[in-house]
């Protein structure tokens, strides 16, 4: 326990092996979950194609419901980005990536 307290007081001490492994794991997870605007464009196109196909075979009810869910998700994402200080086109871009960036993982 004393070593932990000493370590907290000494900020310049090098991280131990456990901390290095955790930092590397966090970096790998961030890289795996990173999305881009290109992935969001693919997600938007896939969403439009699927909604068009569902609309063709089932009628307009389900595409309107699912499209509304995506619109609400985008509005919520935009509200969160704006509340955290995002402004202008950058806020819209971040909300767009949050809404349609899932296609990057396909």
N, CA, C and O atoms as a printed pandas DataFrame, in Angstrom:
     atom_number atom_name residue_name chain_id  residue_number  x_coord  y_coord  z_coord
0              1         N          UNK        A               1    0.811   -1.188    0.000
1              2        CA          UNK        A               1    0.000    0.000    0.000
2              3         C          UNK        A               1    0.860    1.259    0.000
3              4         O          UNK        A               1    0.511    2.253   -0.637
4              5         N          UNK        A               2    1.986    1.217    0.716
5              6        CA          UNK        A               2    2.861    2.373    0.773
6              7         C          UNK        A               2    3.435    2.703   -0.596
7              8         O          UNK        A               2    3.616    3.872   -0.935
8              9         N          UNK        A               3    3.720    1.671   -1.383
9             10        CA          UNK        A               3    4.288    1.916   -2.705
10            11         C          UNK        A               3    3.295    2.645   -3.597
11            12         O          UNK        A               3    3.691    3.498   -4.391
12            13         N          UNK        A               4    1.988    2.317   -3.477
13            14        CA          UNK        A               4    0.973    3.016   -4.268
14            15         C          UNK        A               4    0.922    4.493   -3.907
15            16         O          UNK        A               4    0.832    5.346   -4.789
16            17         N          UNK        A               5    0.979    4.796   -2.628
17            18        CA          UNK        A               5    0.951    6.181   -2.184
18            19         C          UNK        A               5    2.203    6.911   -2.658
19            20         O          UNK        A               5    2.125    8.053   -3.110
20            21         N          UNK        A               6    3.356    6.254   -2.554
21            22        CA          UNK        A               6    4.597    6.862   -3.025
22            23         C          UNK        A               6    4.535    7.107   -4.525
23            24         O          UNK        A               6    5.005    8.137   -5.008
24            25         N          UNK        A               7    3.964    6.177   -5.254
25            26        CA          UNK        A               7    3.866    6.309   -6.707
26            27         C          UNK        A               7    2.975    7.481   -7.097
27            28         O          UNK        A               7    3.288    8.209   -8.039
28            29         N          UNK        A               8    1.859    7.672   -6.377
29            30        CA          UNK        A               8    0.978    8.795   -6.666
30            31         C          UNK        A               8    1.685   10.122   -6.445
31            32         O          UNK        A               8    1.439   11.091   -7.163
32            33         N          UNK        A               9    2.555   10.161   -5.460
33            34        CA          UNK        A               9    3.272   11.400   -5.181
34            35         C          UNK        A               9    4.381   11.649   -6.197
35            36         O          UNK        A               9    4.750   12.799   -6.431
36            37         N          UNK        A              10    4.901   10.625   -6.785
37            38        CA          UNK        A              10    5.984   10.757   -7.747
38            39         C          UNK        A              10    5.419   10.601   -9.156
39            40         O          UNK        A              10    5.395    9.495   -9.697
40            41         N          UNK        A              11    4.968   11.696   -9.748
41            42        CA          UNK        A              11    4.317   11.656  -11.064
42            43         C          UNK        A              11    5.297   11.337  -12.182
43            44         O          UNK        A              11    4.880   10.907  -13.257
44            45         N          UNK        A              12    6.580   11.537  -11.953
45            46        CA          UNK        A              12    7.570   11.298  -12.995
46            47         C          UNK        A              12    8.057    9.858  -13.031
47            48         O          UNK        A              12    8.895    9.515  -13.865
48            49         N          UNK        A              13    7.556    9.022  -12.158
49            50        CA          UNK        A              13    7.982    7.625  -12.126
50            51         C          UNK        A              13    7.475    6.911  -13.379
51            52         O          UNK        A              13    6.347    7.157  -13.807
52            53         N          UNK        A              14    8.273    6.045  -13.967
53            54        CA          UNK        A              14    7.826    5.328  -15.159
54            55         C          UNK        A              14    6.685    4.364  -14.810
55            56         O          UNK        A              14    6.646    3.820  -13.707
56            57         N          UNK        A              15    5.760    4.156  -15.748
57            58        CA          UNK        A              15    4.645    3.247  -15.461
58            59         C          UNK        A              15    5.143    1.810  -15.300
59            60         O          UNK        A              15    6.106    1.397  -15.946
60            61         N          UNK        A              16    4.486    1.075  -14.447
61            62        CA          UNK        A              16    4.880   -0.322  -14.267
62            63         C          UNK        A              16    4.342   -1.155  -15.427
63            64         O          UNK        A              16    3.621   -0.642  -16.282
64            65         N          UNK        A              17    4.688   -2.420  -15.455
65            66        CA          UNK        A              17    4.308   -3.288  -16.573
66            67         C          UNK        A              17    2.785   -3.393  -16.705
67            68         O          UNK        A              17    2.265   -3.414  -17.820
68            69         N          UNK        A              18    2.081   -3.458  -15.599
69            70        CA          UNK        A              18    0.623   -3.556  -15.621
70            71         C          UNK        A              18    0.003   -2.324  -16.279
71            72         O          UNK        A              18   -0.901   -2.455  -17.105
72            73         N          UNK        A              19    0.476   -1.139  -15.925
73            74        CA          UNK        A              19   -0.035    0.093  -16.511
74            75         C          UNK        A              19    0.285    0.191  -17.997
75            76         O          UNK        A              19   -0.525    0.691  -18.778
76            77         N          UNK        A              20    1.460   -0.283  -18.388
77            78        CA          UNK        A              20    1.829   -0.266  -19.810
78            79         C          UNK        A              20    0.914   -1.181  -20.615
79            80         O          UNK        A              20    0.492   -0.820  -21.714
80            81         N          UNK        A              21    0.601   -2.369  -20.079
81            82        CA          UNK        A              21   -0.278   -3.298  -20.782
82            83         C          UNK        A              21   -1.683   -2.713  -20.889
83            84         O          UNK        A              21   -2.312   -2.807  -21.943
84            85         N          UNK        A              22   -2.177   -2.114  -19.814
85            86        CA          UNK        A              22   -3.504   -1.493  -19.866
86            87         C          UNK        A              22   -3.546   -0.354  -20.882
87            88         O          UNK        A              22   -4.518   -0.225  -21.625
88            89         N          UNK        A              23   -2.510    0.465  -20.920
89            90        CA          UNK        A              23   -2.463    1.563  -21.883
90            91         C          UNK        A              23   -2.450    1.028  -23.310
91            92         O          UNK        A              23   -3.118    1.583  -24.183
92            93         N          UNK        A              24   -1.707   -0.030  -23.556
93            94        CA          UNK        A              24   -1.667   -0.627  -24.892
94            95         C          UNK        A              24   -3.024   -1.212  -25.261
95            96         O          UNK        A              24   -3.469   -1.068  -26.400
96            97         N          UNK        A              25   -3.686   -1.869  -24.315
97            98        CA          UNK        A              25   -5.020   -2.424  -24.573
98            99         C          UNK        A              25   -6.013   -1.316  -24.906
99           100         O          UNK        A              25   -6.818   -1.465  -25.826
100          101         N          UNK        A              26   -5.968   -0.230  -24.186
101          102        CA          UNK        A              26   -6.876    0.891  -24.471
102          103         C          UNK        A              26   -6.603    1.467  -25.849
103          104         O          UNK        A              26   -7.537    1.816  -26.571
104          105         N          UNK        A              27   -5.334    1.572  -26.222
105          106        CA          UNK        A              27   -4.992    2.091  -27.545
106          107         C          UNK        A              27   -5.532    1.184  -28.646
107          108         O          UNK        A              27   -6.071    1.670  -29.641
108          109         N          UNK        A              28   -5.393   -0.121  -28.476
109          110        CA          UNK        A              28   -5.872   -1.080  -29.472
110          111         C          UNK        A              28   -7.388   -1.001  -29.597
111          112         O          UNK        A              28   -7.916   -1.047  -30.708
112          113         N          UNK        A              29   -8.089   -0.885  -28.490
113          114        CA          UNK        A              29   -9.551   -0.790  -28.535
114          115         C          UNK        A              29   -9.987    0.505  -29.206
115          116         O          UNK        A              29  -10.933    0.500  -29.994
116          117         N          UNK        A              30   -9.312    1.621  -28.905
117          118        CA          UNK        A              30   -9.650    2.886  -29.567
118          119         C          UNK        A              30   -9.470    2.774  -31.070
119          120         O          UNK        A              30  -10.307    3.260  -31.831
120          121         N          UNK        A              31   -8.389    2.139  -31.510
121          122        CA          UNK        A              31   -8.148    1.971  -32.944
122          123         C          UNK        A              31   -9.219    1.082  -33.581
123          124         O          UNK        A              31   -9.664    1.350  -34.697
124          125         N          UNK        A              32   -9.630    0.035  -32.882
125          126        CA          UNK        A              32  -10.627   -0.887  -33.432
126          127         C          UNK        A              32  -11.993   -0.224  -33.553
127          128         O          UNK        A              32  -12.750   -0.538  -34.472
128          129         N          UNK        A              33  -12.315    0.678  -32.649
129          130        CA          UNK        A              33  -13.629    1.308  -32.652
130          131         C          UNK        A              33  -13.661    2.632  -33.406
131          132         O          UNK        A              33  -14.714    3.263  -33.496
132          133         N          UNK        A              34  -12.537    3.058  -33.942
133          134        CA          UNK        A              34  -12.477    4.330  -34.658
134          135         C          UNK        A              34  -13.263    4.231  -35.973
135          136         O          UNK        A              34  -13.194    3.226  -36.680
136          137         N          UNK        A              35  -13.992    5.270  -36.276
137          138        CA          UNK        A              35  -14.738    5.330  -37.529
138          139         C          UNK        A              35  -14.350    6.599  -38.276
139          140         O          UNK        A              35  -13.695    7.485  -37.726
140          141         N          UNK        A              36  -14.767    6.672  -39.540
141          142        CA          UNK        A              36  -14.422    7.829  -40.349
142          143         C          UNK        A              36  -15.652    8.292  -41.123
143          144         O          UNK        A              36  -16.702    7.649  -41.099
144          145         N          UNK        A              37  -15.499    9.403  -41.797
145          146        CA          UNK        A              37  -16.594    9.933  -42.609
146          147         C          UNK        A              37  -16.896    8.994  -43.781
147          148         O          UNK        A              37  -18.052    8.858  -44.179
148          149         N          UNK        A              38  -15.874    8.352  -44.330
149          150        CA          UNK        A              38  -16.101    7.402  -45.427
150          151         C          UNK        A              38  -16.955    6.230  -44.989
151          152         O          UNK        A              38  -17.853    5.803  -45.713
152          153         N          UNK        A              39  -16.674    5.706  -43.797
153          154        CA          UNK        A              39  -17.497    4.628  -43.252
154          155         C          UNK        A              39  -18.918    5.077  -43.003
155          156         O          UNK        A              39  -19.859    4.304  -43.181
156          157         N          UNK        A              40  -19.083    6.338  -42.588
157          158        CA          UNK        A              40  -20.428    6.868  -42.370
158          159         C          UNK        A              40  -21.179    7.011  -43.692
159          160         O          UNK        A              40  -22.387    6.783  -43.742
160          161         N          UNK        A              41  -20.481    7.384  -44.759
161          162        CA          UNK        A              41  -21.136    7.465  -46.074
162          163         C          UNK        A              41  -21.640    6.087  -46.499
163          164         O          UNK        A              41  -22.748    5.948  -47.017
164          165         N          UNK        A              42  -20.808    5.073  -46.272
165          166        CA          UNK        A              42  -21.219    3.699  -46.605
166          167         C          UNK        A              42  -22.432    3.310  -45.776
167          168         O          UNK        A              42  -23.358    2.688  -46.296
168          169         N          UNK        A              43  -22.444    3.663  -44.506
169          170        CA          UNK        A              43  -23.578    3.364  -43.644
170          171         C          UNK        A              43  -24.854    4.044  -44.113
171          172         O          UNK        A              43  -25.927    3.442  -44.086
172          173         N          UNK        A              44  -24.743    5.292  -44.541
173          174        CA          UNK        A              44  -25.909    6.008  -45.058
174          175         C          UNK        A              44  -26.441    5.341  -46.323
175          176         O          UNK        A              44  -27.650    5.159  -46.470
176          177         N          UNK        A              45  -25.547    4.978  -47.229
177          178        CA          UNK        A              45  -25.971    4.329  -48.481
178          179         C          UNK        A              45  -26.611    2.973  -48.185
179          180         O          UNK        A              45  -27.658    2.649  -48.747
180          181         N          UNK        A              46  -25.996    2.185  -47.315
181          182        CA          UNK        A              46  -26.583    0.881  -46.960
182          183         C          UNK        A              46  -27.951    1.042  -46.301
183          184         O          UNK        A              46  -28.879    0.286  -46.590
184          185         N          UNK        A              47  -28.070    2.020  -45.426
185          186        CA          UNK        A              47  -29.352    2.276  -44.781
186          187         C          UNK        A              47  -30.408    2.650  -45.811
187          188         O          UNK        A              47  -31.530    2.145  -45.763
188          189         N          UNK        A              48  -30.056    3.532  -46.740
189          190        CA          UNK        A              48  -31.010    3.940  -47.774
190          191         C          UNK        A              48  -31.408    2.754  -48.660
191          192         O          UNK        A              48  -32.580    2.598  -49.004
192          193         N          UNK        A              49  -30.433    1.924  -49.026
193          194        CA          UNK        A              49  -30.749    0.763  -49.861
194          195         C          UNK        A              49  -31.653   -0.231  -49.138
195          196         O          UNK        A              49  -32.614   -0.737  -49.718
196          197         N          UNK        A              50  -31.351   -0.506  -47.892
197          198        CA          UNK        A              50  -32.175   -1.451  -47.125
198          199         C          UNK        A              50  -33.573   -0.881  -46.914
199          200         O          UNK        A              50  -34.562   -1.602  -47.048
200          201         N          UNK        A              51  -33.663    0.401  -46.585
201          202        CA          UNK        A              51  -34.981    1.003  -46.404
202          203         C          UNK        A              51  -35.766    1.017  -47.710
203          204         O          UNK        A              51  -36.982    0.827  -47.707
204          205         N          UNK        A              52  -35.075    1.241  -48.823
205          206        CA          UNK        A              52  -35.746    1.187  -50.120
206          207         C          UNK        A              52  -36.251   -0.210  -50.440
207          208         O          UNK        A              52  -37.363   -0.366  -50.947
208          209         N          UNK        A              53  -35.448   -1.227  -50.151
209          210        CA          UNK        A              53  -35.862   -2.608  -50.402
210          211         C          UNK        A              53  -37.035   -2.997  -49.505
211          212         O          UNK        A              53  -37.993   -3.620  -49.963
212          213         N          UNK        A              54  -36.956   -2.629  -48.234
213          214        CA          UNK        A              54  -38.061   -2.939  -47.319
214          215         C          UNK        A              54  -39.320   -2.202  -47.758
215          216         O          UNK        A              54  -40.415   -2.762  -47.714
216          217         N          UNK        A              55  -39.172   -0.964  -48.177
217          218        CA          UNK        A              55  -40.321   -0.199  -48.661
218          219         C          UNK        A              55  -40.937   -0.801  -49.916
219          220         O          UNK        A              55  -42.156   -0.781  -50.085
220          221         N          UNK        A              56  -40.107   -1.328  -50.784
221          222        CA          UNK        A              56  -40.601   -1.941  -52.014
222          223         C          UNK        A              56  -41.415   -3.199  -51.724
223          224         O          UNK        A              56  -42.458   -3.429  -52.335
224          225         N          UNK        A              57  -40.926   -4.013  -50.781
225          226        CA          UNK        A              57  -41.600   -5.280  -50.510
226          227         C          UNK        A              57  -42.687   -5.178  -49.445
227          228         O          UNK        A              57  -43.659   -5.932  -49.500
228          229         N          UNK        A              58  -42.558   -4.296  -48.503
229          230        CA          UNK        A              58  -43.481   -4.242  -47.369
230          231         C          UNK        A              58  -44.348   -2.997  -47.321
231          232         O          UNK        A              58  -45.277   -2.937  -46.514
232          233         N          UNK        A              59  -44.086   -2.021  -48.137
233          234        CA          UNK        A              59  -44.828   -0.769  -48.060
234          235         C          UNK        A              59  -44.063    0.265  -47.247
235          236         O          UNK        A              59  -42.976   -0.017  -46.743
236          237         N          UNK        A              60  -44.628    1.458  -47.118
237          238        CA          UNK        A              60  -43.880    2.569  -46.512
238          239         C          UNK        A              60  -43.852    2.588  -44.980
239          240         O          UNK        A              60  -43.120    3.387  -44.396
240          241         N          UNK        A              61  -44.629    1.729  -44.321
241          242        CA          UNK        A              61  -44.727    1.802  -42.864
242          243         C          UNK        A              61  -43.369    1.606  -42.187
243          244         O          UNK        A              61  -42.934    2.485  -41.443
244          245         N          UNK        A              62  -42.692    0.486  -42.420
245          246        CA          UNK        A              62  -41.446    0.183  -41.734
246          247         C          UNK        A              62  -40.294    1.095  -42.126
247          248         O          UNK        A              62  -39.523    1.491  -41.252
248          249         N          UNK        A              63  -40.142    1.447  -43.393
249          250        CA          UNK        A              63  -39.061    2.399  -43.713
250          251         C          UNK        A              63  -39.245    3.749  -43.024
251          252         O          UNK        A              63  -38.267    4.379  -42.623
252          253         N          UNK        A              64  -40.494    4.197  -42.884
253          254        CA          UNK        A              64  -40.719    5.463  -42.192
254          255         C          UNK        A              64  -40.376    5.347  -40.699
255          256         O          UNK        A              64  -39.792    6.264  -40.122
256          257         N          UNK        A              65  -40.737    4.231  -40.086
257          258        CA          UNK        A              65  -40.420    4.032  -38.675
258          259         C          UNK        A              65  -38.915    3.955  -38.468
259          260         O          UNK        A              65  -38.371    4.621  -37.587
260          261         N          UNK        A              66  -38.243    3.144  -39.278
261          262        CA          UNK        A              66  -36.798    2.970  -39.128
262          263         C          UNK        A              66  -36.063    4.267  -39.480
263          264         O          UNK        A              66  -35.103    4.643  -38.807
264          265         N          UNK        A              67  -36.509    4.937  -40.522
265          266        CA          UNK        A              67  -35.921    6.232  -40.878
266          267         C          UNK        A              67  -36.101    7.250  -39.758
267          268         O          UNK        A              67  -35.204    8.051  -39.491
268          269         N          UNK        A              68  -37.257    7.219  -39.105
269          270        CA          UNK        A              68  -37.490    8.096  -37.958
270          271         C          UNK        A              68  -36.560    7.787  -36.801
271          272         O          UNK        A              68  -36.087    8.692  -36.115
272          273         N          UNK        A              69  -36.300    6.506  -36.588
273          274        CA          UNK        A              69  -35.360    6.123  -35.523
274          275         C          UNK        A              69  -33.966    6.671  -35.836
275          276         O          UNK        A              69  -33.292    7.187  -34.944
276          277         N          UNK        A              70  -33.534    6.565  -37.078
277          278        CA          UNK        A              70  -32.229    7.114  -37.451
278          279         C          UNK        A              70  -32.210    8.633  -37.296
279          280         O          UNK        A              70  -31.204    9.199  -36.870
280          281         N          UNK        A              71  -33.317    9.298  -37.641
281          282        CA          UNK        A              71  -33.383   10.752  -37.479
282          283         C          UNK        A              71  -33.310   11.153  -36.010
283          284         O          UNK        A              71  -32.623   12.112  -35.659
284          285         N          UNK        A              72  -34.010   10.425  -35.159
285          286        CA          UNK        A              72  -33.963   10.719  -33.721
286          287         C          UNK        A              72  -32.557   10.466  -33.189
287          288         O          UNK        A              72  -32.043   11.258  -32.399
288          289         N          UNK        A              73  -31.929    9.365  -33.617
289          290        CA          UNK        A              73  -30.562    9.063  -33.173
290          291         C          UNK        A              73  -29.608   10.179  -33.588
291          292         O          UNK        A              73  -28.753   10.588  -32.801
292          293         N          UNK        A              74  -29.748   10.676  -34.822
293          294        CA          UNK        A              74  -28.904   11.770  -35.297
294          295         C          UNK        A              74  -29.138   13.026  -34.464
295          296         O          UNK        A              74  -28.184   13.703  -34.081
296          297         N          UNK        A              75  -30.402   13.340  -34.183
297          298        CA          UNK        A              75  -30.722   14.526  -33.383
298          299         C          UNK        A              75  -30.141   14.415  -31.974
299          300         O          UNK        A              75  -29.614   15.392  -31.441
300          301         N          UNK        A              76  -30.235   13.229  -31.369
301          302        CA          UNK        A              76  -29.657   13.029  -30.040
302          303         C          UNK        A              76  -28.137   13.148  -30.071
303          304         O          UNK        A              76  -27.540   13.768  -29.192
304          305         N          UNK        A              77  -27.519   12.556  -31.082
305          306        CA          UNK        A              77  -26.065   12.649  -31.212
306          307         C          UNK        A              77  -25.641   14.104  -31.408
307          308         O          UNK        A              77  -24.647   14.546  -30.831
308          309         N          UNK        A              78  -26.386   14.837  -32.211
309          310        CA          UNK        A              78  -26.067   16.251  -32.427
310          311         C          UNK        A              78  -26.233   17.052  -31.139
311          312         O          UNK        A              78  -25.433   17.942  -30.851
312          313         N          UNK        A              79  -27.271   16.736  -30.366
313          314        CA          UNK        A              79  -27.473   17.430  -29.091
314          315         C          UNK        A              79  -26.328   17.145  -28.120
315          316         O          UNK        A              79  -25.873   18.045  -27.414
316          317         N          UNK        A              80  -25.864   15.903  -28.083
317          318        CA          UNK        A              80  -24.745   15.557  -27.202
318          319         C          UNK        A              80  -23.473   16.266  -27.652
319          320         O          UNK        A              80  -22.742   16.811  -26.825
320          321         N          UNK        A              81  -23.206   16.263  -28.946
321          322        CA          UNK        A              81  -22.001   16.930  -29.459
322          323         C          UNK        A              81  -22.065   18.425  -29.168
323          324         O          UNK        A              81  -21.070   19.027  -28.764
324          325         N          UNK        A              82  -23.232   19.019  -29.372
325          326        CA          UNK        A              82  -23.380   20.458  -29.100
326          327         C          UNK        A              82  -23.225   20.764  -27.619
327          328         O          UNK        A              82  -22.640   21.784  -27.253
328          329         N          UNK        A              83  -23.748   19.883  -26.757
329          330        CA          UNK        A              83  -23.636   20.126  -25.319
330          331         C          UNK        A              83  -22.194   20.002  -24.829
331          332         O          UNK        A              83  -21.839   20.560  -23.791
332          333         N          UNK        A              84  -21.372   19.279  -25.569
333          334        CA          UNK        A              84  -19.961   19.131  -25.197
334          335         C          UNK        A              84  -19.072   20.152  -25.886
335          336         O          UNK        A              84  -17.847   20.046  -25.833
336          337         N          UNK        A              85  -19.678   21.138  -26.530
337          338        CA          UNK        A              85  -18.903   22.237  -27.087
338          339         C          UNK        A              85  -18.692   22.195  -28.582
339          340         O          UNK        A              85  -18.018   23.075  -29.118
340          341         N          UNK        A              86  -19.237   21.211  -29.285
341          342        CA          UNK        A              86  -19.089   21.151  -30.730
342          343         C          UNK        A              86  -19.938   22.215  -31.411
343          344         O          UNK        A              86  -21.069   22.469  -30.997
344          345         N          UNK        A              87  -19.403   22.828  -32.441
345          346        CA          UNK        A              87  -20.122   23.887  -33.140
346          347         C          UNK        A              87  -20.011   23.699  -34.649
347          348         O          UNK        A              87  -19.046   23.115  -35.142
348          349         N          UNK        A              88  -20.986   24.188  -35.359
349          350        CA          UNK        A              88  -20.954   24.255  -36.811
350          351         C          UNK        A              88  -20.927   22.897  -37.497
351          352         O          UNK        A              88  -21.502   21.918  -37.020
352          353         N          UNK        A              89  -20.236   22.872  -38.642
353          354        CA          UNK        A              89  -20.176   21.671  -39.459
354          355         C          UNK        A              89  -19.442   20.534  -38.761
355          356         O          UNK        A              89  -19.724   19.363  -39.012
356          357         N          UNK        A              90  -18.511   20.874  -37.896
357          358        CA          UNK        A              90  -17.778   19.831  -37.172
358          359         C          UNK        A              90  -18.727   19.054  -36.267
359          360         O          UNK        A              90  -18.598   17.836  -36.146
360          361         N          UNK        A              91  -19.675   19.733  -35.633
361          362        CA          UNK        A              91  -20.669   19.067  -34.784
362          363         C          UNK        A              91  -21.577   18.177  -35.623
363          364         O          UNK        A              91  -21.904   17.061  -35.220
364          365         N          UNK        A              92  -21.979   18.668  -36.778
365          366        CA          UNK        A              92  -22.836   17.876  -37.664
366          367         C          UNK        A              92  -22.084   16.647  -38.160
367          368         O          UNK        A              92  -22.649   15.556  -38.231
368          369         N          UNK        A              93  -20.814   16.823  -38.501
369          370        CA          UNK        A              93  -20.008   15.699  -38.971
370          371         C          UNK        A              93  -19.864   14.629  -37.888
371          372         O          UNK        A              93  -19.984   13.438  -38.172
372          373         N          UNK        A              94  -19.611   15.047  -36.663
373          374        CA          UNK        A              94  -19.463   14.081  -35.575
374          375         C          UNK        A              94  -20.770   13.342  -35.311
375          376         O          UNK        A              94  -20.751   12.142  -35.038
376          377         N          UNK        A              95  -21.904   14.035  -35.387
377          378        CA          UNK        A              95  -23.201   13.379  -35.194
378          379         C          UNK        A              95  -23.488   12.421  -36.356
379          380         O          UNK        A              95  -24.044   11.341  -36.153
380          381         N          UNK        A              96  -23.113   12.816  -37.550
381          382        CA          UNK        A              96  -23.283   11.965  -38.741
382          383         C          UNK        A              96  -22.469   10.681  -38.601
383          384         O          UNK        A              96  -22.958    9.592  -38.900
384          385         N          UNK        A              97  -21.226   10.816  -38.145
385          386        CA          UNK        A              97  -20.379    9.637  -37.948
386          387         C          UNK        A              97  -20.931    8.775  -36.830
387          388         O          UNK        A              97  -20.878    7.548  -36.916
388          389         N          UNK        A              98  -21.462    9.393  -35.778
389          390        CA          UNK        A              98  -22.057    8.617  -34.682
390          391         C          UNK        A              98  -23.295    7.859  -35.142
391          392         O          UNK        A              98  -23.594    6.789  -34.613
392          393         N          UNK        A              99  -24.014    8.396  -36.114
393          394        CA          UNK        A              99  -25.243    7.761  -36.588
394          395         C          UNK        A              99  -24.966    6.664  -37.607
395          396         O          UNK        A              99  -25.547    5.583  -37.516
396          397         N          UNK        A             100  -24.110    6.915  -38.555
397          398        CA          UNK        A             100  -23.906    5.979  -39.655
398          399         C          UNK        A             100  -22.511    5.335  -39.708
399          400         O          UNK        A             100  -22.224    4.572  -40.630
400          401         N          UNK        A             101  -21.659    5.629  -38.749
401          402        CA          UNK        A             101  -20.296    5.109  -38.762
402          403         C          UNK        A             101  -20.189    3.619  -38.513
403          404         O          UNK        A             101  -19.103    3.055  -38.655
404          405         N          UNK        A             102  -21.270    2.967  -38.149
405          406        CA          UNK        A             102  -21.264    1.522  -37.885
406          407         C          UNK        A             102  -20.808    0.728  -39.103
407          408         O          UNK        A             102  -20.297   -0.382  -38.949
408          409         N          UNK        A             103  -20.976    1.255  -40.281
409          410        CA          UNK        A             103  -20.613    0.506  -41.491
410          411         C          UNK        A             103  -19.107    0.296  -41.601
411          412         O          UNK        A             103  -18.658   -0.581  -42.339
412          413         N          UNK        A             104  -18.331    1.083  -40.882
413          414        CA          UNK        A             104  -16.874    0.895  -40.887
414          415         C          UNK        A             104  -16.497   -0.482  -40.350
415          416         O          UNK        A             104  -15.446   -1.018  -40.701
416          417         N          UNK        A             105  -17.334   -1.047  -39.516
417          418        CA          UNK        A             105  -17.030   -2.340  -38.869
418          419         C          UNK        A             105  -17.513   -3.535  -39.673
419          420         O          UNK        A             105  -17.286   -4.675  -39.269
420          421         N          UNK        A             106  -18.173   -3.303  -40.798
421          422        CA          UNK        A             106  -18.660   -4.430  -41.619
422          423         C          UNK        A             106  -17.541   -5.028  -42.445
423          424         O          UNK        A             106  -17.765   -5.980  -43.193
